[in-house]
Coordinates of C-alpha atoms and ligand atoms in Angstrom, one line a residue:
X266 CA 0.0 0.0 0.0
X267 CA 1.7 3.5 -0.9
X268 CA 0.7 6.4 1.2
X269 CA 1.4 10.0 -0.1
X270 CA -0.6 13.1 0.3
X271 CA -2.2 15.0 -2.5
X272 CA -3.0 18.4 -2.4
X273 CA -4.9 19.3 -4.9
X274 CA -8.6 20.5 -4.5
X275 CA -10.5 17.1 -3.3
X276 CA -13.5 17.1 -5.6
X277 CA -11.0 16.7 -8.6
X278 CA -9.0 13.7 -7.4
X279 CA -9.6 10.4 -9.4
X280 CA -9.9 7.7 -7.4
X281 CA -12.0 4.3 -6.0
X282 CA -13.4 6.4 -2.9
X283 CA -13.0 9.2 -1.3
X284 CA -13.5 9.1 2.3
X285 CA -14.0 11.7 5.4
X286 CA -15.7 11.9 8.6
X287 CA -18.9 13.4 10.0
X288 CA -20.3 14.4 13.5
X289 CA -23.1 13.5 15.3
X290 CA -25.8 16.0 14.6
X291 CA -22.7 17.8 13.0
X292 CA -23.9 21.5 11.2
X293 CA -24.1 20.9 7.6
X294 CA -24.0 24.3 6.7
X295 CA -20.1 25.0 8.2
X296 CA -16.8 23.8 7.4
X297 CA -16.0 20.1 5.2
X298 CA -19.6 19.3 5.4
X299 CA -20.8 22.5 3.8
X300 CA -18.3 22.3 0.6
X301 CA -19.5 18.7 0.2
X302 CA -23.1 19.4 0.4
X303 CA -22.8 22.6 -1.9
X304 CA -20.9 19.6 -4.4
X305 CA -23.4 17.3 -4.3
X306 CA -25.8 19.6 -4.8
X307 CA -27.3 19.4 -1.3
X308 CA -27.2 15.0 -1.0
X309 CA -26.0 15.5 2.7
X310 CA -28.5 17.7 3.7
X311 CA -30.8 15.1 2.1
X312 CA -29.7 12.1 3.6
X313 CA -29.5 14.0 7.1
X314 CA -33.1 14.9 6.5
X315 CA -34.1 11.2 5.9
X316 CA -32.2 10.4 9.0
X317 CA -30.1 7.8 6.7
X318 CA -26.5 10.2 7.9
X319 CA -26.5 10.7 11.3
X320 CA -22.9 10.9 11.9
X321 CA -23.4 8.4 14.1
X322 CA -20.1 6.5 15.4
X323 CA -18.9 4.2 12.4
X324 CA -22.0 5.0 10.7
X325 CA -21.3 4.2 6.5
X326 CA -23.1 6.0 4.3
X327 CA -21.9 4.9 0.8
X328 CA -22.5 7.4 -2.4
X329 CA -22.3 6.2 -5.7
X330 CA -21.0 8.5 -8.8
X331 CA -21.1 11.4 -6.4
X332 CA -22.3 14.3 -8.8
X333 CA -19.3 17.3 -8.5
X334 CA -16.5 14.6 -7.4
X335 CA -14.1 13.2 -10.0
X336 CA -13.9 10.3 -7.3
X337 CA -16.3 7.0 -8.1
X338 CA -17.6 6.8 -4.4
X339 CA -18.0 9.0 -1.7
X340 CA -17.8 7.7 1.8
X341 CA -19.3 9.2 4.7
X342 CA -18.1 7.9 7.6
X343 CA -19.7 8.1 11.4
X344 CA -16.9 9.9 13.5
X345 CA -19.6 10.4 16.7
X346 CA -20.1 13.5 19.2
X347 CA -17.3 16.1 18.2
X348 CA -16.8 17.0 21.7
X349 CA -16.1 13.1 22.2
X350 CA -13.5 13.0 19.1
X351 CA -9.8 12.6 19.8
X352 CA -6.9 10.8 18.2
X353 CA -8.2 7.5 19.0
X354 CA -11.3 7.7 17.3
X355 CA -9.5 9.2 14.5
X356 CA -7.8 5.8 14.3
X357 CA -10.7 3.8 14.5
X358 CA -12.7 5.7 11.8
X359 CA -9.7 5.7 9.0
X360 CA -9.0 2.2 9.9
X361 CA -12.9 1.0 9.9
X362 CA -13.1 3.5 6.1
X363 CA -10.0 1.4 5.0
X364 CA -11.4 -2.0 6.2
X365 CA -15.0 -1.3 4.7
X366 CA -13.6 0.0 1.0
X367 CA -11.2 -3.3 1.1
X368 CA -13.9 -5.1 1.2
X369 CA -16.2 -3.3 -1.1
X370 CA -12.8 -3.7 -4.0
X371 CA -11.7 -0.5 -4.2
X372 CA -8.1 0.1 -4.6
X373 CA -7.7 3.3 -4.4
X374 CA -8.6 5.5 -1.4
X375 CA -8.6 9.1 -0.7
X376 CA -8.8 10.5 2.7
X377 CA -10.0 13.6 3.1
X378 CA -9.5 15.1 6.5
X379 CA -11.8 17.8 8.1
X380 CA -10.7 21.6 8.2
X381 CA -8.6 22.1 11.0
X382 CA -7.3 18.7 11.2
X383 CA -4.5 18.7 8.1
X384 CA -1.5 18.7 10.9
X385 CA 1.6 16.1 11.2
X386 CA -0.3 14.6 14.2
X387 CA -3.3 13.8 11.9
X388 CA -1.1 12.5 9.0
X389 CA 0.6 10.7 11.8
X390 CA -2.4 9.1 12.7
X391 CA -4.3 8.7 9.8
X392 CA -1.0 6.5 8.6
X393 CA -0.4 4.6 11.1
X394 CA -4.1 3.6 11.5
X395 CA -4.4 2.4 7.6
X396 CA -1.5 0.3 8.0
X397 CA -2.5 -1.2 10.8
X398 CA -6.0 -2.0 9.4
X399 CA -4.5 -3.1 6.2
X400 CA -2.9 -5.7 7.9
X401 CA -4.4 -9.6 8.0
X402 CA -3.7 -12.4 9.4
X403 CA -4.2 -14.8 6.4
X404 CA -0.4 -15.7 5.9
X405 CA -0.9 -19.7 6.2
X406 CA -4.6 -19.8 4.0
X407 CA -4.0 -20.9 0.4
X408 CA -6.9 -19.5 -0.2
X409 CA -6.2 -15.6 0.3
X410 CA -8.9 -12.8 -1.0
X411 CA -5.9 -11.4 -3.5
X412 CA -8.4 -9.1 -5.3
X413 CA -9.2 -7.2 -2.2
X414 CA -6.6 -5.0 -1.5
X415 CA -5.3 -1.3 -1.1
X416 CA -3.1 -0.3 -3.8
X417 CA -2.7 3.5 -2.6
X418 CA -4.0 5.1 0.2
X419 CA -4.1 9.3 -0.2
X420 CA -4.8 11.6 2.6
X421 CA -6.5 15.0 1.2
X422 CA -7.2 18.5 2.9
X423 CA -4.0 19.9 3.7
X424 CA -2.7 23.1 2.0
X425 CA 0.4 23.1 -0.2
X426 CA 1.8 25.2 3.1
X427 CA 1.3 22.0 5.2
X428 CA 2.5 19.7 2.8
X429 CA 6.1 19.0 4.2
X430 CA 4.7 18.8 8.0
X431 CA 2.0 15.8 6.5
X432 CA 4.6 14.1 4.8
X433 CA 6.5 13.9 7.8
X434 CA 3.6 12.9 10.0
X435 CA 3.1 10.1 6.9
X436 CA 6.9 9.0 7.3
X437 CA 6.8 8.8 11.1
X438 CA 3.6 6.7 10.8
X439 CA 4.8 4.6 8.5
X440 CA 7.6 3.3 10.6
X441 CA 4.9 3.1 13.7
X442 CA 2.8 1.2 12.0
X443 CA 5.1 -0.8 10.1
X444 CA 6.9 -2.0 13.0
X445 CA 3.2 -2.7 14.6
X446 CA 2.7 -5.3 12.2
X447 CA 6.1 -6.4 12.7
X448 CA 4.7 -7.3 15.8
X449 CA 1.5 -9.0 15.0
X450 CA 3.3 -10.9 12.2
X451 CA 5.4 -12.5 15.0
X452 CA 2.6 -13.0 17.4
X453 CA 0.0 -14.5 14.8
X454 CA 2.6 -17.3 14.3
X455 CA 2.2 -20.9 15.9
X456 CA 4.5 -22.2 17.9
X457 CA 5.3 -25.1 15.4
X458 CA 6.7 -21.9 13.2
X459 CA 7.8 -20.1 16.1
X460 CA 10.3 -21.7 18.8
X461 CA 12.4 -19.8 21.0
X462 CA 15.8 -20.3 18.3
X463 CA 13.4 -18.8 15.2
X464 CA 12.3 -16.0 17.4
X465 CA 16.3 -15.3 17.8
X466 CA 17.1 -15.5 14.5
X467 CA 13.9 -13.5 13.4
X468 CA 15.1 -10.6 15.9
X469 CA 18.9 -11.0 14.8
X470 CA 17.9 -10.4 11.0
X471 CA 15.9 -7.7 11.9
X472 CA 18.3 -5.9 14.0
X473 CA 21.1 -6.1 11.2
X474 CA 18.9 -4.8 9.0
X475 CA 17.9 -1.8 10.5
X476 CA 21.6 -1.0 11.9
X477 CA 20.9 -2.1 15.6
X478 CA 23.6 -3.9 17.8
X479 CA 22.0 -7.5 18.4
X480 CA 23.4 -10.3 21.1
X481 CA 21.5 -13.9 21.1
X482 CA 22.6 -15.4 24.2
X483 CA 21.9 -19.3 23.7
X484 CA 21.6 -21.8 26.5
X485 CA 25.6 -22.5 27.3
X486 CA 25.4 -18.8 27.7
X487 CA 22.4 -18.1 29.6
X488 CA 23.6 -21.1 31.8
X489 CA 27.4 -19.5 32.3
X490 CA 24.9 -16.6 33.4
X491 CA 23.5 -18.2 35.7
X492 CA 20.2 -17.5 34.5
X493 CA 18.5 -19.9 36.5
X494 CA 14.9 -19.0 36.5
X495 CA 14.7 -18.6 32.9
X496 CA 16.2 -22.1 32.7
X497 CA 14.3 -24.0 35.4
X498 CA 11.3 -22.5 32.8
X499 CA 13.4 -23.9 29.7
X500 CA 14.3 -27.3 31.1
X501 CA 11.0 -29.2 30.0
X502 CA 11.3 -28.5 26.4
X503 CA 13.5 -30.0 23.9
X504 CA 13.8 -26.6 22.4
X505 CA 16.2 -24.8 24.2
X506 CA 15.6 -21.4 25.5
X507 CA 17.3 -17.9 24.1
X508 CA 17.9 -14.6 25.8
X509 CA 17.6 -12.1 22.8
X510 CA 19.6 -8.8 23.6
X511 CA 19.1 -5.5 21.2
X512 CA 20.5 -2.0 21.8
X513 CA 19.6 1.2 20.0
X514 CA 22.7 4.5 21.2
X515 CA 21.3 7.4 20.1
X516 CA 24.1 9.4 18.0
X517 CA 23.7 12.3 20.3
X518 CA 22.7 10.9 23.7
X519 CA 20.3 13.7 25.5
X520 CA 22.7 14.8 28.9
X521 CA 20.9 13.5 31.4
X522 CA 18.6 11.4 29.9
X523 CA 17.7 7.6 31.0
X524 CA 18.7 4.7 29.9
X525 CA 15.7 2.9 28.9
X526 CA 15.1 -1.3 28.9
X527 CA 12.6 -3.3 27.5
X528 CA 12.2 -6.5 28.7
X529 CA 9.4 -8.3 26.9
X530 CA 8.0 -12.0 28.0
X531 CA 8.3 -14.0 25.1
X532 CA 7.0 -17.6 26.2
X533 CA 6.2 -19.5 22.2
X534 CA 3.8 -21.9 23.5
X535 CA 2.2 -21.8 27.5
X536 CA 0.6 -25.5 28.2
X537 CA 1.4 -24.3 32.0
X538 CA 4.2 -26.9 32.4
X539 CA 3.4 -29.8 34.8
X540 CA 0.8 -27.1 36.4
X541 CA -1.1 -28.2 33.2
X542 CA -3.7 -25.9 31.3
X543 CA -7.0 -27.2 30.5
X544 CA -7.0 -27.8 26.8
X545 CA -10.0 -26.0 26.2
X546 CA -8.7 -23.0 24.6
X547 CA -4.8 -23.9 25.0
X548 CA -4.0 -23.1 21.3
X549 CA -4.2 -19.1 22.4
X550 CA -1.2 -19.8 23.9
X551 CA 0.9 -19.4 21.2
X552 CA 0.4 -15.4 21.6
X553 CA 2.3 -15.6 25.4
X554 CA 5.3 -14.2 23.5
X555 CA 3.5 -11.4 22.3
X556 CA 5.2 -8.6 25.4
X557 CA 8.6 -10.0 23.7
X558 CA 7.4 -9.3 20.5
X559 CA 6.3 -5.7 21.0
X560 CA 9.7 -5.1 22.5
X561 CA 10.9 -6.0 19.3
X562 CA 8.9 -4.2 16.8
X563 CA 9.5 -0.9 19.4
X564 CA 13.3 -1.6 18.6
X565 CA 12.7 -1.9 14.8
X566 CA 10.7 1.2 15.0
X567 CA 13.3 3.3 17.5
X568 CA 16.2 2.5 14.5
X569 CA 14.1 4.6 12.3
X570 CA 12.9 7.2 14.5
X571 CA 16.3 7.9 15.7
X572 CA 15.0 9.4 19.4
X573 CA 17.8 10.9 22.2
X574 CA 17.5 7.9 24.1
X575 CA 19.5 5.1 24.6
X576 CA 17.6 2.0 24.5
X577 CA 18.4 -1.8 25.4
X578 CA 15.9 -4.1 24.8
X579 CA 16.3 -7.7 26.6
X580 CA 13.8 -11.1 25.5
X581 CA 13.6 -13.9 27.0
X582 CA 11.9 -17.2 25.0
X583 CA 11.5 -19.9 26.0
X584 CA 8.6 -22.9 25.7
X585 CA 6.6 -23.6 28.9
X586 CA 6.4 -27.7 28.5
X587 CA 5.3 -30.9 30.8
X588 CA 7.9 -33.6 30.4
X589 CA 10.5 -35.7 32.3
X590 CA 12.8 -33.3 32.4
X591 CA 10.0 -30.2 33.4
X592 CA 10.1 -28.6 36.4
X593 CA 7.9 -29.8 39.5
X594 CA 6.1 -27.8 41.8
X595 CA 8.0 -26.9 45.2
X596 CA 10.8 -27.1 43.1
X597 CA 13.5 -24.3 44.2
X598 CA 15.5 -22.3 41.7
X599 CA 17.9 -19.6 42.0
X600 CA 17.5 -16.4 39.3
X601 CA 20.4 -14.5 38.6
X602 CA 20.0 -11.9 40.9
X603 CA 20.6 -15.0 43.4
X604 CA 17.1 -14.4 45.0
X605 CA 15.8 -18.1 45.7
X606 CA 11.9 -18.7 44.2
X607 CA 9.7 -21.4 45.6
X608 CA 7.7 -22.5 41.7
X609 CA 4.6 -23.7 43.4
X610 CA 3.0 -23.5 40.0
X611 CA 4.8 -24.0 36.8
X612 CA 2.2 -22.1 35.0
X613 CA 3.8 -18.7 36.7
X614 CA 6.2 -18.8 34.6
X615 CA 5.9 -15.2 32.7
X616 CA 7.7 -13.6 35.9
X617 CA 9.9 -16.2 36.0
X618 CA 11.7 -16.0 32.9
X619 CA 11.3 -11.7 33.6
X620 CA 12.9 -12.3 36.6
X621 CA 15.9 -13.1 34.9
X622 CA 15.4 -10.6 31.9
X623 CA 15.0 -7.5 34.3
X624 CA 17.9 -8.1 36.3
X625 CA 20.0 -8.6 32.9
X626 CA 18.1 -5.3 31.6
X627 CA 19.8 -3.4 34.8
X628 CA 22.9 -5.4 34.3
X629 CA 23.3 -3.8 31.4
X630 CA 22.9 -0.4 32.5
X631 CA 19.3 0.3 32.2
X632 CA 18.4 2.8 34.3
X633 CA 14.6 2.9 33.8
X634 CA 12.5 -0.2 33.3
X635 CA 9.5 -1.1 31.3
X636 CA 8.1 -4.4 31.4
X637 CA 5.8 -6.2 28.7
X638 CA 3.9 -9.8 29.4
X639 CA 1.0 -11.6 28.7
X640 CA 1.1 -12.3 32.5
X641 CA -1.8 -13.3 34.2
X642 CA -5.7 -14.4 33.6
X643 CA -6.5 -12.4 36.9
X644 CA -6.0 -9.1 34.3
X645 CA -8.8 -10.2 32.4
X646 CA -10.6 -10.4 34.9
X647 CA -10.1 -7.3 36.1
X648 CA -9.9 -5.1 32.8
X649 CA -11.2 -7.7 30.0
X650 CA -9.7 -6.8 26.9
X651 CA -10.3 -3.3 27.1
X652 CA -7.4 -1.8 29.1
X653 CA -4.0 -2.9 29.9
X654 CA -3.0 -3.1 33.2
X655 CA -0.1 -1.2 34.2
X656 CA 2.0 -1.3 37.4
X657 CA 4.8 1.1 38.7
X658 CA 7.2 1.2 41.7
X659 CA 8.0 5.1 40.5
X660 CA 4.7 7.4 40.0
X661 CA 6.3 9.7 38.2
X662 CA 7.9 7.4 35.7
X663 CA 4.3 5.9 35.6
X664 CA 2.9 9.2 35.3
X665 CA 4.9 9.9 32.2
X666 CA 4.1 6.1 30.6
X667 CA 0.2 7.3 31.4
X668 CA 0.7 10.2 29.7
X669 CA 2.0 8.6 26.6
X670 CA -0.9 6.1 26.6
X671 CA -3.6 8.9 26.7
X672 CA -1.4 10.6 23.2
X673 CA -1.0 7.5 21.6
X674 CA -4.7 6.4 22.3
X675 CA -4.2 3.5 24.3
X676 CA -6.3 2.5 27.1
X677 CA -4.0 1.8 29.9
X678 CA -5.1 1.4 33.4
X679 CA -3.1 1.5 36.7
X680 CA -3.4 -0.6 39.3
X681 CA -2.5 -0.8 43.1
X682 CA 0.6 -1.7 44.4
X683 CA 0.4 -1.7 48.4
X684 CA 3.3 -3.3 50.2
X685 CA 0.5 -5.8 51.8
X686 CA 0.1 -7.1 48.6
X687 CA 3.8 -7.8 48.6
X688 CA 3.0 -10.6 51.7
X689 CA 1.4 -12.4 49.7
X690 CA 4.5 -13.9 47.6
X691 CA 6.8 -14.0 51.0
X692 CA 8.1 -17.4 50.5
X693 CA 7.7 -20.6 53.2
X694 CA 10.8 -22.6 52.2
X695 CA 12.7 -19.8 49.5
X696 CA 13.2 -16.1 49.2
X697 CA 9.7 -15.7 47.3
X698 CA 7.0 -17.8 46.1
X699 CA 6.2 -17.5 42.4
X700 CA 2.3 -17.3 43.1
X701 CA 0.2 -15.5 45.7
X702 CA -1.0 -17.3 48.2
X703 CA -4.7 -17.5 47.6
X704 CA -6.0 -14.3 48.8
X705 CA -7.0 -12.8 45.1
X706 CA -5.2 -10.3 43.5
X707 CA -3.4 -12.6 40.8
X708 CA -2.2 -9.7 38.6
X709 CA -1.0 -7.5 41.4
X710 CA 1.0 -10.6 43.0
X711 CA 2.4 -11.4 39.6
X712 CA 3.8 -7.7 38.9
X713 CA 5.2 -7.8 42.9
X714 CA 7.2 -11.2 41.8
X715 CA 8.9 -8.7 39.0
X716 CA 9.4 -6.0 41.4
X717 CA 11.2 -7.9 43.6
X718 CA 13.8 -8.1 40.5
X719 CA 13.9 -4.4 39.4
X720 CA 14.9 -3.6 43.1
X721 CA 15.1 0.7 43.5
X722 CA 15.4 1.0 39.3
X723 CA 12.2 2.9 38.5
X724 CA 10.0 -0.2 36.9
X725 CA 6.9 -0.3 35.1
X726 CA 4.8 -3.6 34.4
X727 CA 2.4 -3.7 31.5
X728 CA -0.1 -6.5 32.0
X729 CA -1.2 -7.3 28.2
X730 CA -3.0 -10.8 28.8
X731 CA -6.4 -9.5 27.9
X732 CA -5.2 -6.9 24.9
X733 CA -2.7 -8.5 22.7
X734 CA -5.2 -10.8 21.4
X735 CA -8.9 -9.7 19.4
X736 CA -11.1 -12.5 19.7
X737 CA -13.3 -11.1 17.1
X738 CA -12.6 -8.3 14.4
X739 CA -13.1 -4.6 14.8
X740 CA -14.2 -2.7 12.0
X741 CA -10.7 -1.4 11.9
X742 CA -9.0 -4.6 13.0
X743 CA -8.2 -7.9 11.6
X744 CA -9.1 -10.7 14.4
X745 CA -6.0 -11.4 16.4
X746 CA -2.8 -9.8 17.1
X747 CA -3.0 -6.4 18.4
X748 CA 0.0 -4.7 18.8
X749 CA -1.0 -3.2 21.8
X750 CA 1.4 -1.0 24.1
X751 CA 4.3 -0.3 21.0
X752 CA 3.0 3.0 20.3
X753 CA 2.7 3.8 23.9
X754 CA 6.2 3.0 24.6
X755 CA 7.1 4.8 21.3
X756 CA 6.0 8.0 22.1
X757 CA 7.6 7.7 25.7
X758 CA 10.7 7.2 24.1
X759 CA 10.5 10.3 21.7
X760 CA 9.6 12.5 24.6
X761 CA 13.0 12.9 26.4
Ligands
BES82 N1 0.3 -16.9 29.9 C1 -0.5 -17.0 31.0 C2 -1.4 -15.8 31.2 C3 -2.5 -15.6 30.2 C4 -3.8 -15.9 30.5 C5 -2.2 -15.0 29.0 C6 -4.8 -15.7 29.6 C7 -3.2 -14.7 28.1 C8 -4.5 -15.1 28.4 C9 0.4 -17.1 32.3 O1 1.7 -17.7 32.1 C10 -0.3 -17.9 33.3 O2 -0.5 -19.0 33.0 N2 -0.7 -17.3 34.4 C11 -1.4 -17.9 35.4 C12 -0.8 -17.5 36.7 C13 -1.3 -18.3 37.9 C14 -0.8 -19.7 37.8 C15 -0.8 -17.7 39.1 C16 -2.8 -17.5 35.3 O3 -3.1 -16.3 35.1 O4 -3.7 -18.4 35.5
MN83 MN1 1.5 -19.8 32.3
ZN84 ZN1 2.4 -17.6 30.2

């Protein structure tokens, strides 16, 4: 799909569709709305008088041979209240217009942004959001819909004075989105395609290409390490386990600034170990390496962007198998750090294997942490697969991965982190326990277990169990792998 922006008058570009966005009860007689009622010769006035356009969100009104456009269709797309409308639903609309025009075999697409919205942000957004639509998750069907597809996608509305700003809005948002799908690529792959060695190589390729420094630590090394949680996870799979190390040094490194590290949970398949999972849904385990992989397509995406920051990104894969050889419950490991960990459940074993990945991260010089993991049920739960949960031992490093949420339009949520929580994984027989002990508050107990390994470096836990994965398609999103949290962390890493 080729993205540019064209700024010549709208009604005289030829294309499939053109596409823009209306409000809810919106005034026809002002603004966007106005010039495209005056071209139709009043058809949105019409239509709003018939009560078929409302504006109502993700509403599609489809016009045929739209008298005054060169364009074959006109698309009026549902963009809700305007006092309601932010960057998010920006996204959503442009993605749902993409997805519906896809469908409908059109090919080419203008989109025609509203007066006051032709800024870098809005190009920004409007990119990112049509490749991320664009994207499906048909890679392993022989059978693949290869006359629907998007051949150029055109954004409209901006002056010839805000050309140069659009086109770098469209260049930024082509790396963000592009490295989102990076991501969803890697995550919509079984783990029959996907063990713990192909993950390193996958990352290893990638990192050359885009001019990153790239250490695959394999399991002689991560046993030198002493790595021992990771490999107490490893031990019941005959594939062995890889830490995957990446590092992004900025060219002029911000005085002052932190040193940021991803550490990103990258289990290929989760049957829960001897602590067995019920099969009844167990194939959605292949996406527990999903945290690792939004790590990964952050990295792929900061080599592009080129922020002030240095950033070291550290993933640890690794399959979570029964087996003769698997770990037991009660059994006693040692992480790197030294800390000794009581497994009473093998199916903890998310914060096991980021036990070892944080205190590597730190090793390494990271001075401020982010975490990414598909870590516990109890988050569902707690947020379904609306928010993602979000834990901190620093509020104002928090504050400032909050803040890039709500800009990125992300739902994040924060949850508690009292020290009486922290009781609850107070080990009988080790150091700590790797579950709580049954008194509720799974997720919060699983991001304690972490905590205990990021120690006084500021830390942040992002619980993605219930958002990585769409169970059912959005109007602008393919069923599946979501990508969640990488343009969260993105814009965190821009901002110093
Ligand atoms: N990978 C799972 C968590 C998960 C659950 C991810 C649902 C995606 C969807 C994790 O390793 C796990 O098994 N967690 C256990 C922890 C429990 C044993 C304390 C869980 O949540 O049941
Ligand atoms: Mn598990
Ligand atoms: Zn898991």
């Amino acid at each position: 799909m080729q993205i540019s922006l064209d700024t010549k008058p709208f009604a005289s570009l030829e294309t499939d569709a053109l596409v823009t966005y209306v409000f809810e009860n919106g005034d026809l007689t002002q603004g966007r709305p106005a010039e495209l009622d005056k071209l139709t010769g009043g058809m949105l006035s019409r239509l709003s008088k018939s009560g078929e356009l409302t504006g109502k969100s993700l509403e599609t009104t489809l016009l045929h041979a739209p008298a005054g456009f060169k364009a074959a269709r006109l698309l009026l797309i549902g963009a809700g209240k305007r006092e309601q409308f932010n960057p998010a639903t920006l996204r959503k609309v442009a993605g749902a217009a993409l997805r519906y025009l896809k469908a409908r075999a059109a090919h080419k697409v203008v989109f025609l942004v509203r007066e006051g919205d032709s800024t870098d942000a809005v190009a920004q957004a409007v990119t990112e959001s049509a490749i991320v639509s664009d994207f499906e998750t048909d890679k392993y069907k022989t059978d693949k819909k290869n006359d629907k597809f998007i051949e150029t996608f055109t954004i409209a509305g901006f002056s010839e004075a805000e050309k140069a700003g659009g086109e770098k809005g469209i260049a930024r948002g082509r790396i963000i989105g592009d490295a989102q799908n990076f991501t969803r690529d890697l995550v919509n792959e079984p783990s029959n395609k996907l063990t713990p060695k192909i993950l390193a190589e996958k990352a290893e390729a990638m990192a050359k290409e885009a001019g990153l420094a790239v250490e695959i630590l394999d399991e002689k090394k991560i046993a030198a390490l002493k790595m021992g949680a990771l490999l107490s996870v490893a031990q019941g799979s005959v594939e062995p386990p890889r830490m995957i190390v990446i590092t992004y040094t900025p060219a002029n490194p911000k005085p002052g600034a932190p040193i940021i590290g991803l550490v990103g949970k990258a289990v290929t398949f989760d049957t829960g170990g001897i602590s067995i999972k019920p099969a009844d849904g167990m194939e959605k385990m292949k996406y527990d390496m999903a945290g690792g992989a939004t790590m990964l397509g952050i990295m792929r995406a900061v080599a592009g962007l080129k922020p002030n920051v240095k950033v070291i990104c550290v993933v640890p894969s690794t399959e979570n198998m029964p087996g003769g050889k698997a770990q037991k419950p009660g059994d006693i490991q040692t992480a790197m750090s030294g800390k000794t960990i009581e497994v009473l459940n093998t199916d903890a074993e998310g914060r096991l294997i980021l036990a070892d990945g944080v205190h590597y991260a730190k090793q390494l010089g990271a001075t401020h942490l982010v975490d990414a993991a598909t870590l516990t049920g109890a988050i569902v739960v707690a947020l379904a697969n609306i928010n993602v949960g979000v834990f901190g031992s620093d509020q104002a490093w928090t504050d400032k991965l909050l803040a890039s949420a709500k800009a990125a339009g992300e739902k994040m949520w924060q949850m508690p982190m009292d020290d009486e929580y922290r009781e609850f994984i107070k080990g009988s027989f080790a150091d700590i326990q790797n579950i709580g002990s049954g008194k509720g508050g799974g997720s919060i107990t699983g991001a304690w277990f972490i905590r205990e390994f990021a120690g006084d470096t500021p830390w942040i836990h992002l619980d993605i169990a219930g958002t990585a994965w769409n169970d059912d398609a959005k109007p602008w999103l393919a069923k599946g792998p979501t990508g969640v949290a990488l343009r969260t962390l993105l814009h965190l890493i821009q901002s110093f």
